[in-house]
Coordinates of N, CA and C in Angstrom, one line a residue:
M1 N -13.9 -11.7 19.5 CA -12.6 -11.7 18.8 C -11.9 -13.0 19.0
A2 N -12.1 -13.7 20.2 CA -11.6 -14.9 20.6 C -12.0 -16.1 19.8
R3 N -13.3 -16.1 19.6 CA -14.0 -17.1 18.8 C -13.5 -17.4 17.5
P4 N -13.4 -16.3 16.7 CA -12.8 -16.5 15.3 C -11.5 -17.1 15.3
L5 N -10.5 -16.6 16.3 CA -9.3 -17.1 16.4 C -9.2 -18.4 16.6
I6 N -10.0 -19.0 17.7 CA -10.2 -20.3 18.1 C -10.6 -21.1 16.8
D7 N -11.7 -20.7 16.2 CA -12.2 -21.4 14.9 C -11.1 -21.4 13.9
A8 N -10.3 -20.5 13.7 CA -9.2 -20.5 12.6 C -8.2 -21.5 13.0
L9 N -8.0 -21.7 14.2 CA -6.8 -22.7 14.7 C -7.3 -24.1 14.9
A10 N -8.6 -24.2 15.0 CA -9.3 -25.6 15.3 C -9.2 -26.5 14.1
M11 N -9.1 -27.7 14.4 CA -9.0 -28.8 13.3 C -9.9 -30.0 13.7
E12 N -10.3 -30.7 12.8 CA -11.1 -32.0 13.1 C -10.2 -33.0 13.7
W13 N -10.5 -33.7 14.9 CA -9.8 -34.7 15.5 C -9.9 -35.9 14.8
K14 N -9.0 -36.5 14.3 CA -8.8 -37.8 13.6 C -7.9 -38.7 14.4
P15 N -8.3 -39.5 15.3 CA -7.3 -40.3 16.2 C -6.5 -41.2 15.2
E16 N -7.1 -41.8 14.3 CA -6.3 -42.7 13.5 C -5.0 -42.1 12.8
E17 N -5.0 -40.7 12.7 CA -3.8 -40.1 12.2 C -2.6 -40.1 13.2
F18 N -2.9 -40.3 14.4 CA -1.9 -40.2 15.5 C -1.6 -41.6 16.1
H19 N -0.3 -41.8 16.5 CA 0.0 -43.0 17.2 C 1.1 -42.8 18.2
D20 N 1.2 -43.6 19.2 CA 2.1 -43.5 20.3 C 3.5 -43.9 20.1
T21 N 4.4 -43.1 19.5 CA 5.8 -43.5 19.1 C 6.6 -43.8 20.4
F22 N 6.3 -43.2 21.5 CA 7.0 -43.7 22.7 C 6.8 -45.1 23.1
Q23 N 5.5 -45.5 22.9 CA 5.3 -46.9 23.3 C 5.8 -47.9 22.3
E24 N 5.9 -47.5 21.1 CA 6.6 -48.3 20.1 C 8.0 -48.4 20.3
K25 N 8.8 -47.4 20.7 CA 10.1 -47.4 21.0 C 10.4 -48.2 22.3
V26 N 9.5 -48.0 23.3 CA 9.7 -49.0 24.5 C 9.6 -50.4 24.2
A27 N 8.6 -50.7 23.4 CA 8.4 -52.1 23.1 C 9.6 -52.6 22.3
A28 N 10.0 -51.8 21.3 CA 11.3 -52.3 20.6 C 12.5 -52.5 21.4
L29 N 12.7 -51.7 22.5 CA 13.9 -51.9 23.5 C 13.6 -53.2 24.1
I30 N 12.4 -53.4 24.7 CA 12.2 -54.6 25.4 C 12.4 -55.8 24.6
T31 N 11.9 -55.8 23.3 CA 12.1 -57.0 22.4 C 13.7 -57.2 22.2
A32 N 14.3 -56.1 22.0 CA 15.9 -56.2 21.7 C 16.6 -56.7 22.9
K33 N 16.2 -56.3 24.2 CA 16.7 -56.8 25.3 C 16.4 -58.3 25.6
Q34 N 15.3 -58.8 25.2 CA 14.9 -60.1 25.3 C 15.7 -61.0 24.4
A35 N 16.0 -60.4 23.3 CA 16.7 -61.2 22.3 C 18.2 -61.1 22.5
G36 N 18.6 -60.5 23.6 CA 19.9 -60.5 24.1 C 20.9 -59.4 23.4
E37 N 20.2 -58.5 22.6 CA 20.9 -57.5 22.0 C 21.5 -56.5 22.9
T38 N 22.5 -55.8 22.6 CA 22.8 -54.6 23.5 C 22.1 -53.4 23.1
V39 N 21.8 -52.7 24.1 CA 20.9 -51.4 23.8 C 21.7 -50.3 24.3
E40 N 22.0 -49.4 23.3 CA 22.7 -48.2 23.6 C 21.9 -47.1 24.4
K41 N 22.6 -46.5 25.4 CA 21.9 -45.4 26.3 C 21.8 -44.2 25.5
A42 N 20.9 -43.5 25.7 CA 20.6 -42.2 25.2 C 21.8 -41.2 25.6
E43 N 22.1 -40.3 24.8 CA 23.2 -39.3 25.1 C 22.7 -38.4 26.3
P44 N 23.7 -38.1 27.1 CA 23.3 -37.3 28.4 C 22.9 -35.9 27.9
P45 N 22.1 -35.2 28.5 CA 21.6 -33.8 28.2 C 22.9 -32.9 28.3
A46 N 22.9 -31.9 27.5 CA 23.9 -30.9 27.4 C 24.2 -30.3 28.8
K47 N 25.4 -30.1 29.0 CA 25.9 -29.4 30.3 C 25.5 -28.0 30.3
A48 N 25.3 -27.4 31.4 CA 25.0 -26.0 31.6 C 26.1 -25.1 31.0
T49 N 25.6 -24.0 30.5 CA 26.7 -23.2 29.8 C 27.2 -22.1 30.7
G50 N 26.8 -22.0 31.9 CA 27.3 -21.0 33.0 C 26.8 -19.7 32.5
A51 N 25.6 -19.4 32.7 CA 24.9 -18.1 32.4 C 25.6 -17.0 33.2
V52 N 25.6 -15.9 32.5 CA 26.1 -14.6 32.9 C 25.2 -14.0 34.0
D53 N 25.7 -13.6 35.2 CA 24.9 -13.0 36.2 C 24.7 -11.5 35.8
L54 N 23.5 -11.2 35.3 CA 23.2 -9.9 34.7 C 23.3 -8.9 35.7
M55 N 22.9 -9.1 36.9 CA 22.9 -8.0 38.0 C 24.4 -7.6 38.2
E56 N 25.2 -8.7 38.3 CA 26.6 -8.4 38.6 C 27.3 -7.6 37.4
A57 N 26.9 -8.0 36.2 CA 27.4 -7.3 35.0 C 27.0 -5.8 35.0
L58 N 25.6 -5.7 35.3 CA 25.1 -4.3 35.3 C 25.8 -3.3 36.4
R59 N 26.0 -4.1 37.7 CA 26.8 -3.4 38.8 C 28.1 -3.0 38.3
A60 N 28.8 -3.9 37.6 CA 30.2 -3.7 37.2 C 30.3 -2.5 36.1
S61 N 29.2 -2.5 35.2 CA 29.2 -1.4 34.2 C 28.9 -0.2 34.8
V62 N 28.0 -0.1 35.9 CA 27.8 1.2 36.5 C 28.9 1.7 37.4
E63 N 29.6 0.8 37.9 CA 30.9 1.3 38.7 C 31.9 1.7 37.7
K64 N 32.1 1.1 36.7 CA 33.1 1.5 35.7 C 32.7 2.9 35.1
A65 N 31.3 3.1 34.9 CA 31.0 4.5 34.4 C 31.1 5.5 35.4
K66 N 31.2 5.2 36.7 CA 31.4 6.2 37.8 C 32.9 6.4 38.1
S67 N 33.7 5.6 37.5 CA 35.2 5.7 37.8 C 35.6 7.0 37.2
P68 N 36.7 7.7 37.9 CA 37.2 9.0 37.4 C 37.8 9.0 36.0
K69 N 38.3 7.9 35.6 CA 39.0 7.8 34.3 C 38.1 7.7 33.2
A70 N 36.8 7.1 33.5 CA 35.8 7.1 32.5 C 35.1 8.4 32.2
S71 N 34.9 9.0 33.4 CA 34.2 10.4 33.3 C 35.1 11.7 33.1
G72 N 36.4 11.4 33.1 CA 37.2 12.6 32.9 C 37.6 13.4 34.1
E73 N 37.1 13.0 35.3 CA 37.1 13.7 36.4 C 38.5 13.4 37.0
K74 N 39.0 14.4 37.9 CA 40.3 14.1 38.6 C 40.1 13.0 39.6
A75 N 41.1 12.3 39.8 CA 41.1 11.2 40.8 C 41.0 11.8 42.2
A76 N 40.2 11.2 43.0 CA 40.0 11.8 44.4 C 41.3 11.3 45.2
A77 N 41.6 11.9 46.4 CA 42.8 11.6 47.2 C 42.4 10.2 47.8
P78 N 43.4 9.4 48.1 CA 43.3 8.0 48.5 C 42.2 7.8 49.7
G79 N 42.3 8.7 50.7 CA 41.4 8.6 51.8 C 40.0 8.9 51.3
V80 N 39.8 9.8 50.6 CA 38.3 10.1 50.0 C 37.9 9.0 49.2
K81 N 38.6 8.4 48.3 CA 38.2 7.3 47.7 C 37.7 6.1 48.5
Q82 N 38.4 5.7 49.5 CA 38.1 4.8 50.5 C 36.8 5.0 51.2
A83 N 36.5 6.3 51.5 CA 35.4 6.8 52.1 C 34.2 6.6 51.3
Q84 N 34.4 6.9 49.9 CA 33.3 6.7 49.0 C 33.0 5.3 48.8
K85 N 34.0 4.4 48.8 CA 33.6 3.0 48.7 C 33.0 2.5 49.9
A86 N 33.3 3.0 51.0 CA 32.7 2.5 52.4 C 31.1 3.0 52.4
A87 N 30.9 4.2 51.8 CA 29.6 4.8 51.7 C 28.8 3.9 50.7
R88 N 29.2 3.6 49.7 CA 28.6 2.8 48.6 C 28.2 1.4 49.4
A89 N 29.3 0.8 50.1 CA 29.1 -0.4 50.7 C 27.9 -0.4 51.7
K90 N 27.8 0.7 52.4 CA 26.7 0.8 53.4 C 25.4 0.9 52.9
K91 N 25.3 1.4 51.6 CA 24.0 1.5 50.9 C 23.4 0.2 50.4
R92 N 24.2 -0.7 50.3 CA 23.7 -2.0 49.9 C 23.1 -2.7 51.1
T93 N 21.9 -3.0 50.9 CA 21.1 -3.7 52.0 C 21.2 -5.2 52.1
N94 N 21.2 -5.6 50.7 CA 21.3 -7.1 50.6 C 22.7 -7.5 49.8
P95 N 23.6 -8.1 50.6 CA 24.8 -8.6 49.8 C 24.5 -9.7 49.0
A96 N 25.3 -9.7 47.9 CA 24.9 -10.6 46.8 C 25.1 -12.0 47.4
P97 N 24.1 -12.9 47.1 CA 24.2 -14.3 47.6 C 25.4 -15.1 47.1
K98 N 25.8 -15.9 48.0 CA 27.0 -16.8 47.6 C 26.6 -17.7 46.4
K99 N 27.6 -17.8 45.5 CA 27.3 -18.5 44.2 C 27.7 -20.0 44.7
T100 N 26.8 -20.9 44.1 CA 27.1 -22.3 44.3 C 27.0 -23.0 43.0
E101 N 27.4 -24.3 42.9 CA 27.3 -25.0 41.7 C 26.0 -25.2 41.1
L102 N 25.0 -25.1 42.1 CA 23.6 -25.3 41.7 C 22.9 -24.2 41.0
D103 N 23.6 -22.9 41.1 CA 23.0 -21.7 40.5 C 22.9 -21.8 39.1
G104 N 23.9 -22.5 38.3 CA 23.8 -22.5 36.9 C 23.0 -23.8 36.3
L105 N 22.3 -24.4 37.2 CA 21.7 -25.6 36.7 C 20.2 -25.4 36.3
S106 N 19.6 -26.0 35.4 CA 18.2 -25.9 35.1 C 17.4 -26.5 36.0
K107 N 16.1 -26.3 36.0 CA 15.0 -27.0 36.8 C 15.1 -28.5 36.7
A108 N 15.3 -28.9 35.4 CA 15.2 -30.4 35.1 C 16.6 -31.1 35.7
E109 N 17.8 -30.4 35.6 CA 18.9 -30.9 36.1 C 18.9 -30.9 37.7
L110 N 18.2 -29.9 38.3 CA 18.0 -29.9 39.8 C 17.0 -31.1 40.2
Y111 N 16.1 -31.3 39.4 CA 15.1 -32.4 39.6 C 15.9 -33.7 39.5
E112 N 16.8 -33.9 38.6 CA 17.5 -35.1 38.5 C 18.5 -35.3 39.8
K113 N 19.0 -34.3 40.3 CA 19.8 -34.2 41.5 C 18.9 -34.6 42.8
A114 N 17.7 -34.0 42.7 CA 16.8 -34.3 44.0 C 16.3 -35.7 43.9
T115 N 16.0 -36.3 42.6 CA 15.7 -37.6 42.5 C 16.8 -38.6 43.0
T116 N 18.0 -38.3 42.6 CA 19.2 -39.1 43.1 C 19.3 -39.0 44.6
A117 N 19.0 -37.8 45.2 CA 19.2 -37.6 46.6 C 18.0 -38.3 47.4
G118 N 17.0 -38.6 46.7 CA 15.7 -39.2 47.4 C 14.8 -38.2 48.0
I119 N 14.9 -37.0 47.6 CA 14.1 -35.9 48.2 C 12.6 -36.0 47.7
T120 N 11.9 -36.1 48.8 CA 10.4 -36.3 48.6 C 9.7 -34.9 48.3
G121 N 8.6 -35.1 47.5 CA 7.9 -33.9 47.1 C 8.4 -33.0 46.0
R122 N 9.4 -33.5 45.4 CA 10.2 -32.8 44.3 C 9.4 -32.5 43.2
S123 N 8.4 -33.3 42.9 CA 7.7 -33.1 41.6 C 6.8 -31.8 41.8
H124 N 6.4 -31.3 43.0 CA 5.7 -30.1 43.2 C 6.5 -28.8 43.4
M125 N 7.9 -29.0 43.4 CA 8.7 -28.0 43.8 C 9.1 -27.1 42.6
T126 N 9.3 -25.8 42.9 CA 9.8 -24.8 41.9 C 11.3 -25.0 41.8
R127 N 12.0 -24.4 40.9 CA 13.4 -24.4 40.7 C 14.1 -24.1 41.9
D128 N 13.7 -22.9 42.5 CA 14.3 -22.4 43.8 C 14.1 -23.3 45.0
E129 N 13.0 -23.9 45.1 CA 12.7 -24.8 46.2 C 13.5 -26.2 46.0
L130 N 13.7 -26.6 44.7 CA 14.6 -27.7 44.5 C 16.0 -27.5 44.9
Q131 N 16.4 -26.3 44.6 CA 17.8 -25.9 44.9 C 18.0 -25.8 46.5
E132 N 17.0 -25.3 47.1 CA 17.1 -25.3 48.7 C 17.1 -26.7 49.3
A133 N 16.2 -27.5 48.7 CA 16.0 -28.8 49.2 C 17.4 -29.6 49.1
I134 N 18.0 -29.4 47.9 CA 19.3 -30.2 47.6 C 20.4 -29.6 48.6
T135 N 20.3 -28.3 48.8 CA 21.4 -27.7 49.7 C 21.2 -28.2 51.1
R136 N 19.9 -28.2 51.5 CA 19.6 -28.7 52.9 C 20.0 -30.2 52.9
D137 N 19.7 -31.0 51.9 CA 20.1 -32.6 52.0 C 21.6 -32.6 52.2
R138 N 22.3 -31.8 51.4 CA 23.8 -31.9 51.3 C 24.3 -31.6 52.8
A139 N 23.8 -30.4 53.4 CA 24.2 -30.1 54.7 C 23.9 -31.3 55.7
H140 N 22.7 -31.8 55.6 CA 22.3 -32.9 56.5 C 23.2 -34.1 56.3
Q141 N 23.7 -34.3 55.0 CA 24.5 -35.5 54.8 C 25.9 -35.2 55.4
K142 N 26.4 -34.0 55.5 CA 27.7 -33.7 56.1 C 27.7 -33.7 57.5
A143 N 26.5 -33.4 58.2 CA 26.4 -33.4 59.6 C 26.4 -34.8 60.2

């Protein structure tokens, strides 16, 4: 089954049909700089949009569904309601991690920050490892 699929997607390699546009652009930039022309910088990448924390949204939705007004139940006495909240809080084993400015950044954006900070080994790090390394570096800078 895989062979017919590969054969259907395969094509004959004709290297003369392809050329390195990156190298051409770099050569053009070098030539322009040598001639004394000003070269415009590329536009910066788009800023992070502030993604929604889905777990927090789900938790809020579940809490809203449990509320007396939403279910049509009578409201509990004030002391009972506080006891219920305390019981729910005890059930949580892992508190929600503290949000930082780094949470909304992509791996590429974190990599740029790691490069600026001079963090070694960054090219082999995952997104979470980059975030931890940047956080450690910032804490080290403050100390």
